[in-house]
Amino acid sequence: MDILVSCENDELINIEMQVDNKDNFSKRTQHYLACMLHDQAISGDAYDCLKPCITINILDFTLDTGLSDFHTCYRMLESSHLTALPAALGEIHFIELPKLIEYTQGELPTETLARWAFYFKDLPQNKYPEILAKIFAQEKEIHMAEKARQKITFRDKFIYAYRSYQRAKMKKLCIHNFF
């Protein structure tokens, strides 16, 4: 699991980001959902205490579903009438980033979910800085996430540079003491 969130409304959410589809991801995410349900401590017949579990999978590959939507959600449904199971405890979301550019047609996405997905998809390549700038201006939460990412990235670079300096200093000291 990448991130496990416990919400105020008692939902448990597993958020996972995946780059490669190596190990039958559809089955793996169903297993994780089952584990989230199973790992909740209940005693006797206290099934009313089970918290709903949601998995959100942000994928940089496409699933073999035959669907063109970049966001799909799977729940337990009755197969003839497509009626949801009462008090269903699980749902699985897939956000397939490769389908996003086709979905947005290179334009500013209008829905918040599509904007988040666009942020994640464009972040490594920075192909659409003008669209990201508009998203940052219109979505304060995405802008906050970007600021936090930049701060963490700067901190990591600073720590790396500092440790490199310390290693060089120690190496110089060891060489000096050796002679």
XYZ file of N, CA, C and O in Angstrom:
716
model
N 0.834 -1.186 0.000
C 0.000 0.000 0.000
C 0.870 1.237 0.000
O 1.853 1.294 0.715
N 0.484 2.199 -0.772
C 1.225 3.453 -0.784
C 0.740 4.373 0.332
O 1.522 4.880 1.113
N -0.583 4.602 0.390
C -1.140 5.465 1.431
C -2.428 4.820 1.931
O -3.271 4.414 1.139
N -2.594 4.738 3.248
C -3.835 4.274 3.842
C -4.415 5.424 4.643
O -3.760 5.950 5.541
N -5.638 5.824 4.289
C -6.282 6.981 4.898
C -7.504 6.514 5.676
O -8.288 5.701 5.182
N -7.665 7.035 6.878
C -8.864 6.799 7.661
C -9.626 8.116 7.720
O -9.128 9.106 8.269
N -10.815 8.142 7.136
C -11.593 9.382 7.008
C -12.487 9.614 8.223
O -12.790 8.688 8.970
N -12.932 10.852 8.382
C -13.825 11.211 9.472
C -15.151 10.465 9.383
O -15.790 10.214 10.396
N -15.573 10.101 8.166
C -16.842 9.385 7.997
C -16.659 7.871 8.135
O -17.521 7.097 7.756
N -15.524 7.449 8.684
C -15.190 6.049 8.974
C -14.844 5.211 7.747
O -14.721 3.998 7.859
N -14.660 5.805 6.598
C -14.196 5.046 5.442
C -12.688 4.861 5.542
O -11.976 5.722 6.045
N -12.212 3.728 5.044
C -10.786 3.480 4.909
C -10.464 3.533 3.420
O -11.158 2.910 2.615
N -9.427 4.278 3.069
C -9.081 4.449 1.658
C -7.621 4.075 1.453
O -6.733 4.586 2.139
N -7.394 3.178 0.515
C -6.049 2.802 0.105
C -5.791 3.503 -1.230
O -6.529 3.298 -2.192
N -4.749 4.324 -1.276
C -4.379 5.019 -2.509
C -3.052 4.451 -2.970
O -2.070 4.465 -2.214
N -3.027 3.957 -4.182
C -1.815 3.337 -4.707
C -1.506 3.921 -6.076
O -2.397 4.129 -6.898
N -0.242 4.179 -6.313
C 0.215 4.632 -7.626
C 1.086 3.535 -8.215
O 1.956 3.011 -7.528
N 0.839 3.199 -9.479
C 1.578 2.137 -10.146
C 2.024 2.597 -11.525
O 1.248 3.215 -12.258
N 3.253 2.276 -11.884
C 3.795 2.628 -13.192
C 3.707 1.450 -14.155
O 3.372 1.624 -15.318
N 3.980 0.237 -13.670
C 4.002 -0.947 -14.529
C 2.915 -1.935 -14.135
O 2.635 -2.121 -12.957
N 2.353 -2.602 -15.129
C 1.358 -3.644 -14.893
C 2.071 -4.994 -14.956
O 1.978 -5.710 -15.939
N 2.800 -5.330 -13.902
C 3.632 -6.529 -13.896
C 2.912 -7.759 -13.358
O 3.147 -8.850 -13.812
N 2.099 -7.588 -12.364
C 1.639 -8.748 -11.611
C 0.116 -8.833 -11.496
O -0.411 -8.962 -10.411
N -0.568 -8.769 -12.626
C -2.026 -8.878 -12.653
C -2.644 -7.931 -11.628
O -3.205 -8.340 -10.616
N -2.550 -6.672 -11.910
C -2.919 -5.635 -10.967
C -4.379 -5.714 -10.537
O -4.705 -5.430 -9.387
N -5.263 -6.095 -11.436
C -6.689 -6.185 -11.085
C -6.911 -7.163 -9.936
O -7.677 -6.876 -9.006
N -6.264 -8.290 -9.987
C -6.411 -9.271 -8.902
C -5.747 -8.772 -7.625
O -6.262 -8.958 -6.520
N -4.601 -8.130 -7.766
C -3.881 -7.636 -6.600
C -4.695 -6.601 -5.843
O -4.783 -6.637 -4.614
N -5.337 -5.678 -6.564
C -6.100 -4.631 -5.881
C -7.342 -5.210 -5.205
O -7.754 -4.739 -4.142
N -7.934 -6.258 -5.768
C -9.054 -6.928 -5.103
C -8.582 -7.604 -3.818
O -9.284 -7.586 -2.799
N -7.399 -8.181 -3.866
C -6.821 -8.807 -2.672
C -6.587 -7.755 -1.576
O -6.914 -7.973 -0.409
N -6.046 -6.594 -1.954
C -5.814 -5.532 -0.973
C -7.125 -5.070 -0.342
O -7.180 -4.809 0.866
N -8.174 -4.967 -1.161
C -9.475 -4.556 -0.634
C -9.979 -5.588 0.373
O -10.445 -5.237 1.458
N -9.851 -6.860 0.024
C -10.277 -7.928 0.941
C -9.470 -7.877 2.236
O -10.024 -8.077 3.330
N -8.182 -7.615 2.135
C -7.335 -7.520 3.337
C -7.754 -6.347 4.217
O -7.754 -6.463 5.454
N -8.105 -5.225 3.602
C -8.550 -4.068 4.389
C -9.802 -4.419 5.188
O -9.941 -4.011 6.346
N -10.714 -5.166 4.578
C -11.918 -5.589 5.291
C -11.570 -6.599 6.381
O -12.037 -6.493 7.511
N -10.748 -7.564 6.044
C -10.400 -8.632 6.983
C -9.620 -8.119 8.185
O -9.799 -8.608 9.311
N -8.760 -7.151 7.970
C -7.877 -6.668 9.039
C -8.579 -5.792 10.077
O -7.973 -5.433 11.083
N -9.840 -5.463 9.833
C -10.574 -4.683 10.824
C -10.931 -5.606 11.990
O -11.492 -6.670 11.800
N -10.576 -5.183 13.172
C -10.816 -6.012 14.350
C -12.306 -6.011 14.693
O -12.877 -4.967 15.002
N -12.927 -7.185 14.583
C -14.322 -7.331 15.009
C -14.408 -8.565 15.881
O -13.643 -9.506 15.734
N -15.329 -8.555 16.797
C -15.506 -9.726 17.656
C -16.956 -10.183 17.575
O -17.876 -9.369 17.473
N -17.138 -11.481 17.572
C -18.483 -12.038 17.532
C -19.212 -11.653 16.264
O -18.692 -11.779 15.167
N -20.410 -11.152 16.420
C -21.247 -10.780 15.275
C -21.310 -9.266 15.083
O -22.309 -8.727 14.642
N -20.237 -8.555 15.395
C -20.223 -7.095 15.331
C -19.899 -6.595 13.917
O -19.104 -5.692 13.740
N -20.533 -7.186 12.923
C -20.253 -6.801 11.540
C -20.725 -5.379 11.229
O -20.285 -4.782 10.256
N -21.615 -4.838 12.063
C -22.043 -3.447 11.869
C -20.885 -2.476 12.059
O -20.941 -1.337 11.611
N -19.849 -2.926 12.738
C -18.690 -2.066 12.999
C -17.724 -1.996 11.817
O -16.795 -1.190 11.843
N -17.906 -2.854 10.814
C -16.987 -2.826 9.669
C -17.084 -1.492 8.944
O -18.177 -0.985 8.675
N -15.927 -0.946 8.639
C -15.863 0.332 7.925
C -15.800 0.070 6.424
O -15.130 -0.859 5.977
N -16.478 0.899 5.629
C -16.373 0.763 4.169
C -14.930 0.994 3.720
O -14.237 1.851 4.264
N -14.503 0.214 2.739
C -13.135 0.302 2.241
C -13.139 0.666 0.759
O -13.922 0.124 -0.020
N -12.269 1.571 0.406
C -12.167 2.055 -0.965
C -10.712 1.962 -1.387
O -9.819 2.333 -0.616
N -10.467 1.464 -2.580
C -9.118 1.529 -3.120
C -9.136 2.454 -4.323
O -10.040 2.402 -5.154
N -8.148 3.318 -4.377
C -7.980 4.242 -5.505
C -6.625 3.931 -6.115
O -5.595 4.049 -5.447
N -6.637 3.501 -7.360
C -5.425 3.107 -8.057
C -5.140 4.125 -9.157
O -5.939 4.264 -10.088
N -4.040 4.818 -9.035
C -3.615 5.774 -10.055
C -2.559 5.057 -10.883
O -1.475 4.751 -10.382
N -2.896 4.765 -12.128
C -2.083 3.899 -12.972
C -1.482 4.658 -14.143
O -2.179 5.441 -14.787
N -0.223 4.402 -14.419
C 0.407 4.967 -15.617
C 0.459 3.902 -16.717
O 1.414 3.812 -17.467
N -0.574 3.100 -16.768
C -0.770 2.104 -17.815
C -2.274 1.891 -17.940
O -3.046 2.373 -17.109
N -2.698 1.215 -18.971
C -4.128 0.964 -19.160
C -4.451 -0.482 -18.824
O -3.671 -1.392 -19.096
N -5.592 -0.651 -18.215
C -6.090 -1.988 -17.917
C -6.768 -2.546 -19.160
O -7.248 -1.796 -20.006
N -6.850 -3.841 -19.232
C -7.486 -4.491 -20.375
C -8.975 -4.682 -20.091
O -9.444 -5.794 -19.889
N -9.716 -3.555 -20.026
C -11.144 -3.619 -19.734
C -12.012 -3.366 -20.960
O -13.202 -3.647 -20.925
N -11.419 -2.786 -21.994
C -12.205 -2.417 -23.162
C -12.937 -1.103 -22.995
O -13.653 -0.666 -23.892
N -12.775 -0.451 -21.854
C -13.438 0.828 -21.597
C -12.491 1.982 -21.929
O -11.291 1.876 -21.707
N -13.052 3.073 -22.430
C -12.209 4.209 -22.801
C -12.125 5.271 -21.705
O -11.306 6.175 -21.791
N -12.957 5.180 -20.671
C -12.965 6.168 -19.595
C -11.643 6.131 -18.833
O -11.107 5.051 -18.562
N -11.149 7.297 -18.452
C -9.911 7.321 -17.682
C -10.179 6.995 -16.216
O -9.284 6.590 -15.496
N -11.426 7.153 -15.756
C -11.796 6.815 -14.376
C -12.927 5.801 -14.409
O -13.973 6.051 -15.013
N -12.690 4.665 -13.766
C -13.739 3.659 -13.628
C -13.849 3.273 -12.162
O -12.877 3.373 -11.400
N -15.053 2.877 -11.751
C -15.307 2.490 -10.368
C -16.079 1.175 -10.386
O -17.098 1.060 -11.068
N -15.594 0.212 -9.630
C -16.225 -1.098 -9.547
C -16.781 -1.302 -8.146
O -16.110 -1.025 -7.153
N -18.041 -1.774 -8.109
C -18.725 -2.068 -6.846
C -19.429 -3.413 -6.979
O -19.591 -3.924 -8.073
N -19.916 -3.925 -5.883
C -20.687 -5.176 -5.926
C -22.115 -4.859 -6.366
O -22.815 -4.085 -5.710
N -22.511 -5.444 -7.496
C -23.846 -5.230 -8.052
C -24.522 -6.561 -8.320
O -23.870 -7.548 -8.665
N -25.841 -6.580 -8.223
C -26.613 -7.742 -8.635
C -26.535 -7.809 -10.148
O -26.707 -6.794 -10.830
N -26.242 -8.966 -10.708
C -25.879 -9.065 -12.123
C -27.034 -8.851 -13.100
O -26.810 -8.390 -14.214
N -28.263 -9.155 -12.753
C -29.380 -8.974 -13.695
C -29.892 -7.542 -13.724
O -30.228 -7.003 -14.773
N -29.986 -6.936 -12.564
C -30.600 -5.604 -12.454
C -29.592 -4.498 -12.193
O -29.971 -3.332 -12.116
N -28.336 -4.872 -12.024
C -27.255 -3.913 -11.730
C -27.596 -3.033 -10.527
O -27.349 -1.830 -10.513
N -28.180 -3.682 -9.512
C -28.526 -3.005 -8.270
C -27.412 -3.234 -7.269
O -26.924 -4.359 -7.113
N -27.031 -2.179 -6.582
C -25.935 -2.285 -5.612
C -26.326 -3.161 -4.433
O -27.488 -3.151 -3.997
N -25.369 -3.897 -3.928
C -25.562 -4.690 -2.722
C -25.820 -3.734 -1.562
O -25.066 -2.774 -1.367
N -26.900 -3.952 -0.779
C -27.154 -3.049 0.363
C -25.963 -3.055 1.327
O -25.393 -4.108 1.613
N -25.612 -1.900 1.793
C -24.497 -1.722 2.738
C -23.203 -2.322 2.203
O -22.433 -2.918 2.939
N -22.962 -2.169 0.907
C -21.721 -2.679 0.315
C -20.530 -2.046 1.013
O -20.542 -0.862 1.338
N -19.509 -2.842 1.215
C -18.361 -2.391 1.995
C -17.134 -2.084 1.159
O -16.093 -1.767 1.705
N -17.215 -2.199 -0.154
C -16.005 -1.964 -0.920
C -16.256 -1.419 -2.307
O -17.288 -1.676 -2.921
N -15.295 -0.640 -2.748
C -15.287 -0.193 -4.134
C -13.851 0.023 -4.563
O -12.978 0.325 -3.744
N -13.635 -0.177 -5.866
C -12.296 -0.063 -6.428
C -12.343 0.948 -7.558
O -13.132 0.805 -8.492
N -11.501 1.968 -7.464
C -11.390 2.995 -8.498
C -10.080 2.802 -9.252
O -9.045 2.541 -8.645
N -10.155 2.956 -10.555
C -8.960 2.974 -11.389
C -8.920 4.315 -12.106
O -9.895 4.724 -12.737
N -7.805 4.992 -12.007
C -7.562 6.217 -12.762
C -6.396 5.895 -13.680
O -5.261 5.742 -13.227
N -6.706 5.744 -14.976
C -5.711 5.328 -15.962
C -5.180 6.565 -16.677
O -5.817 7.117 -17.563
N -4.013 7.020 -16.250
C -3.442 8.270 -16.742
C -3.205 8.301 -18.252
O -3.407 9.361 -18.863
N -2.798 7.213 -18.915
C -2.602 7.295 -20.363
C -3.869 7.671 -21.142
O -3.784 8.228 -22.224
N -5.032 7.401 -20.581
C -6.298 7.733 -21.255
C -6.692 9.191 -21.063
O -7.607 9.681 -21.706
N -5.994 9.890 -20.195
C -6.397 11.249 -19.814
C -6.224 12.264 -20.928
O -7.114 13.079 -21.168
N -5.094 12.263 -21.614
C -4.837 13.261 -22.650
C -5.886 13.134 -23.759
O -6.396 14.131 -24.264
N -6.224 11.901 -24.095
C -7.282 11.682 -25.083
C -8.608 12.215 -24.557
O -9.377 12.834 -25.281
N -8.860 12.013 -23.276
C -10.099 12.480 -22.649
C -10.181 14.003 -22.659
O -11.211 14.582 -22.948
N -9.082 14.665 -22.326
C -9.092 16.131 -22.256
C -8.803 16.786 -23.600
O -9.004 17.977 -23.748
N -8.293 16.009 -24.551
C -7.936 16.505 -25.889
C -6.968 17.686 -25.809
O -7.050 18.639 -26.570
N -6.053 17.621 -24.839
C -5.029 18.644 -24.695
C -5.542 19.970 -24.157
O -4.831 20.962 -24.167
N -6.775 19.985 -23.669
C -7.376 21.207 -23.117
C -7.397 21.148 -21.596
O -7.195 20.092 -21.006
N -7.691 22.275 -20.982
C -7.818 22.339 -19.533
C -8.988 21.461 -19.096
O -10.118 21.668 -19.538
N -8.745 20.457 -18.251
C -9.851 19.623 -17.776
C -10.841 20.444 -16.958
O -10.455 21.372 -16.250
N -12.110 20.098 -17.026
C -13.130 20.858 -16.301
C -13.432 20.270 -14.930
O -13.738 21.010 -14.009
N -13.341 18.939 -14.782
C -13.656 18.316 -13.487
C -12.410 18.251 -12.606
O -11.300 18.085 -13.093
N -12.622 18.349 -11.299
C -11.515 18.325 -10.347
C -10.723 17.019 -10.436
O -9.489 17.044 -10.407
N -11.410 15.877 -10.546
C -10.696 14.599 -10.646
C -9.789 14.576 -11.869
O -8.630 14.156 -11.784
N -10.282 15.048 -12.993
C -9.465 15.088 -14.210
C -8.281 16.043 -14.029
O -7.190 15.794 -14.545
N -8.463 17.111 -13.278
C -7.365 18.048 -13.025
C -6.283 17.406 -12.158
O -5.096 17.582 -12.413
N -6.700 16.669 -11.123
C -5.719 15.949 -10.307
C -4.966 14.946 -11.162
O -3.737 14.833 -11.079
N -5.696 14.193 -11.960
C -5.067 13.183 -12.816
C -4.103 13.846 -13.795
O -3.006 13.340 -14.040
N -4.504 14.979 -14.359
C -3.651 15.711 -15.287
C -2.368 16.149 -14.585
O -1.273 16.048 -15.140
N -2.501 16.616 -13.349
C -1.333 17.015 -12.554
C -0.366 15.845 -12.405
O 0.831 15.981 -12.661
N -0.871 14.681 -12.016
C -0.003 13.509 -11.841
C 0.617 13.068 -13.152
O 1.782 12.680 -13.196
N -0.145 13.104 -14.226
C 0.354 12.629 -15.512
C 1.406 13.571 -16.082
O 2.424 13.136 -16.618
N 1.178 14.877 -15.982
C 2.091 15.832 -16.608
C 3.303 16.153 -15.740
O 4.307 16.642 -16.240
N 3.229 15.853 -14.463
C 4.297 16.235 -13.530
C 5.689 15.801 -13.987
O 6.594 16.627 -14.044
N 5.905 14.531 -14.359
C 7.272 14.144 -14.732
C 7.745 14.748 -16.053
O 8.920 15.033 -16.214
N 6.834 14.949 -17.008
C 7.247 15.414 -18.324
C 7.165 16.934 -18.475
O 7.896 17.520 -19.249
N 6.232 17.557 -17.773
C 5.985 18.998 -17.875
C 5.771 19.424 -19.324
O 6.355 20.396 -19.799
N 4.915 18.683 -20.030
C 4.608 18.997 -21.431
C 3.607 20.133 -21.570
O 3.562 20.789 -22.600
N 2.782 20.336 -20.546
C 1.711 21.322 -20.628
C 1.788 22.317 -19.468
O 0.872 22.408 -18.654
N 2.876 23.090 -19.374
C 3.008 24.003 -18.223
C 1.905 25.055 -18.166
O 1.507 25.469 -17.074
N 1.403 25.474 -19.328
C 0.347 26.489 -19.328
C -0.957 25.938 -18.754
O -1.685 26.652 -18.052
N -1.250 24.669 -19.015
C -2.452 24.063 -18.445
C -2.268 23.859 -16.944
O -3.176 24.147 -16.153
N -1.085 23.400 -16.541
C -0.825 23.237 -15.104
C -0.928 24.571 -14.375
O -1.460 24.629 -13.263
N -0.447 25.640 -14.970
C -0.542 26.959 -14.336
C -2.002 27.343 -14.115
O -2.359 27.880 -13.054
N -2.853 27.059 -15.085
C -4.290 27.344 -14.928
C -4.906 26.477 -13.836
O -5.731 26.941 -13.047
N -4.493 25.205 -13.800
C -5.004 24.312 -12.757
C -4.593 24.823 -11.381
O -5.412 24.890 -10.460
N -3.330 25.213 -11.220
C -2.857 25.735 -9.936
C -3.634 26.984 -9.534
O -3.923 27.191 -8.357
N -3.972 27.822 -10.507
C -4.706 29.057 -10.215
C -6.152 28.770 -9.794
O -6.725 29.518 -8.998
N -6.732 27.687 -10.309
C -8.151 27.413 -10.063
C -8.403 26.366 -8.980
O -9.510 26.287 -8.447
N -7.409 25.560 -8.669
C -7.588 24.476 -7.688
C -6.559 24.646 -6.567
O -5.410 24.230 -6.702
N -6.992 25.249 -5.454
C -6.028 25.557 -4.389
C -5.405 24.295 -3.783
O -4.248 24.310 -3.390
N -6.153 23.184 -3.720
C -5.605 21.958 -3.138
C -4.483 21.384 -4.008
O -3.471 20.897 -3.494
N -4.661 21.441 -5.323
C -3.612 20.947 -6.221
C -2.388 21.855 -6.132
O -1.251 21.390 -6.125
N -2.629 23.156 -6.023
C -1.522 24.103 -5.873
C -0.773 23.839 -4.563
O 0.466 23.873 -4.523
N -1.505 23.540 -3.491
C -0.872 23.218 -2.213
C -0.035 21.937 -2.330
O 1.064 21.864 -1.782
N -0.569 20.941 -3.048
C 0.176 19.692 -3.247
C 1.470 19.959 -4.008
O 2.517 19.397 -3.682
N 1.412 20.815 -5.004
C 2.603 21.144 -5.782
C 3.630 21.877 -4.930
O 4.830 21.599 -4.999
N 3.178 22.806 -4.093
C 4.103 23.503 -3.197
C 4.778 22.525 -2.242
O 5.991 22.606 -2.001
N 3.999 21.592 -1.698
C 4.558 20.590 -0.792
C 5.560 19.705 -1.536
O 6.625 19.384 -0.999
N 5.243 19.317 -2.762
C 6.153 18.482 -3.561
C 7.462 19.217 -3.804
O 8.541 18.654 -3.661
N 7.375 20.500 -4.152
C 8.584 21.292 -4.398
C 9.426 21.423 -3.134
O 10.648 21.328 -3.181
N 8.759 21.614 -2.004
C 9.474 21.749 -0.728
C 10.195 20.443 -0.394
O 11.364 20.456 0.002
N 9.515 19.320 -0.564
C 10.128 18.017 -0.286
C 11.294 17.768 -1.237
O 12.358 17.308 -0.826
N 11.107 18.090 -2.516
C 12.158 17.893 -3.510
C 13.374 18.745 -3.161
O 14.504 18.272 -3.209
N 13.147 20.007 -2.786
C 14.250 20.894 -2.396
C 14.963 20.335 -1.173
O 16.188 20.293 -1.123
N 14.185 19.878 -0.182
C 14.773 19.322 1.034
C 15.635 18.107 0.709
O 16.742 17.966 1.193
N 15.124 17.215 -0.134
C 15.879 16.014 -0.503
C 17.174 16.377 -1.227
O 18.218 15.780 -0.977
N 17.119 17.367 -2.129
C 18.327 17.802 -2.834
C 19.321 18.420 -1.858
O 20.527 18.201 -1.962
N 18.817 19.201 -0.900
C 19.681 19.811 0.105
C 20.363 18.740 0.947
O 21.564 18.794 1.189
N 19.592 17.750 1.402
C 20.152 16.661 2.217
C 21.208 15.899 1.422
O 22.280 15.573 1.937
N 20.933 15.616 0.153
C 21.903 14.909 -0.687
C 23.194 15.715 -0.814
O 24.286 15.185 -0.674
N 23.051 17.019 -1.083
C 24.233 17.871 -1.229
C 25.017 17.937 0.085
O 26.248 17.864 0.087
N 24.314 18.059 1.196
C 24.970 18.125 2.497
C 25.726 16.829 2.789
O 26.871 16.850 3.236
N 25.088 15.697 2.524
C 25.749 14.408 2.775
C 26.940 14.211 1.849
O 27.959 13.648 2.255
N 26.826 14.662 0.620
C 27.963 14.583 -0.304
C 29.127 15.415 0.222
O 30.287 14.992 0.168
N 28.818 16.605 0.727
C 29.834 17.477 1.316
C 30.487 16.787 2.518
O 31.715 16.783 2.650
N 29.670 16.180 3.381
C 30.201 15.495 4.559
C 31.105 14.322 4.157
O 32.156 14.127 4.760
N 30.687 13.546 3.149
C 31.513 12.419 2.692
C 32.846 12.912 2.138
O 33.899 12.344 2.410
N 32.802 13.982 1.351
C 34.041 14.535 0.781
C 34.958 15.040 1.893
O 36.181 14.834 1.849
N 34.370 15.678 2.888
C 35.138 16.189 4.016
C 35.784 15.037 4.792
O 36.971 15.099 5.138
N 35.015 13.961 5.032
C 35.545 12.795 5.739
C 36.634 12.108 4.920
O 37.650 11.684 5.462
N 36.425 12.019 3.621
C 37.408 11.384 2.744
C 38.713 12.176 2.774
O 39.796 11.605 2.884
N 38.597 13.508 2.709
C 39.779 14.363 2.747
C 40.496 14.209 4.090
O 41.715 14.110 4.148
N 39.736 14.146 5.167
C 40.288 13.972 6.491
C 41.000 12.625 6.618
O 42.110 12.554 7.160
N 40.381 11.574 6.083
C 40.987 10.238 6.142
C 42.266 10.186 5.327
O 43.267 9.604 5.758
N 42.274 10.791 4.158
C 43.490 10.812 3.324
C 44.569 11.609 4.005
O 45.733 11.202 4.050
N 44.222 12.769 4.605
C 45.189 13.620 5.281
C 45.805 12.859 6.469
O 47.020 12.919 6.690
N 44.992 12.157 7.265
C 45.499 11.411 8.423
C 46.301 10.175 8.000
O 47.118 9.697 8.764
N 46.032 9.686 6.847
C 46.731 8.488 6.373
C 48.200 8.808 6.074
O 49.065 7.994 6.309
N 48.455 9.991 5.557
C 49.826 10.368 5.188
C 50.418 11.115 6.310
O 51.029 11.594 6.879
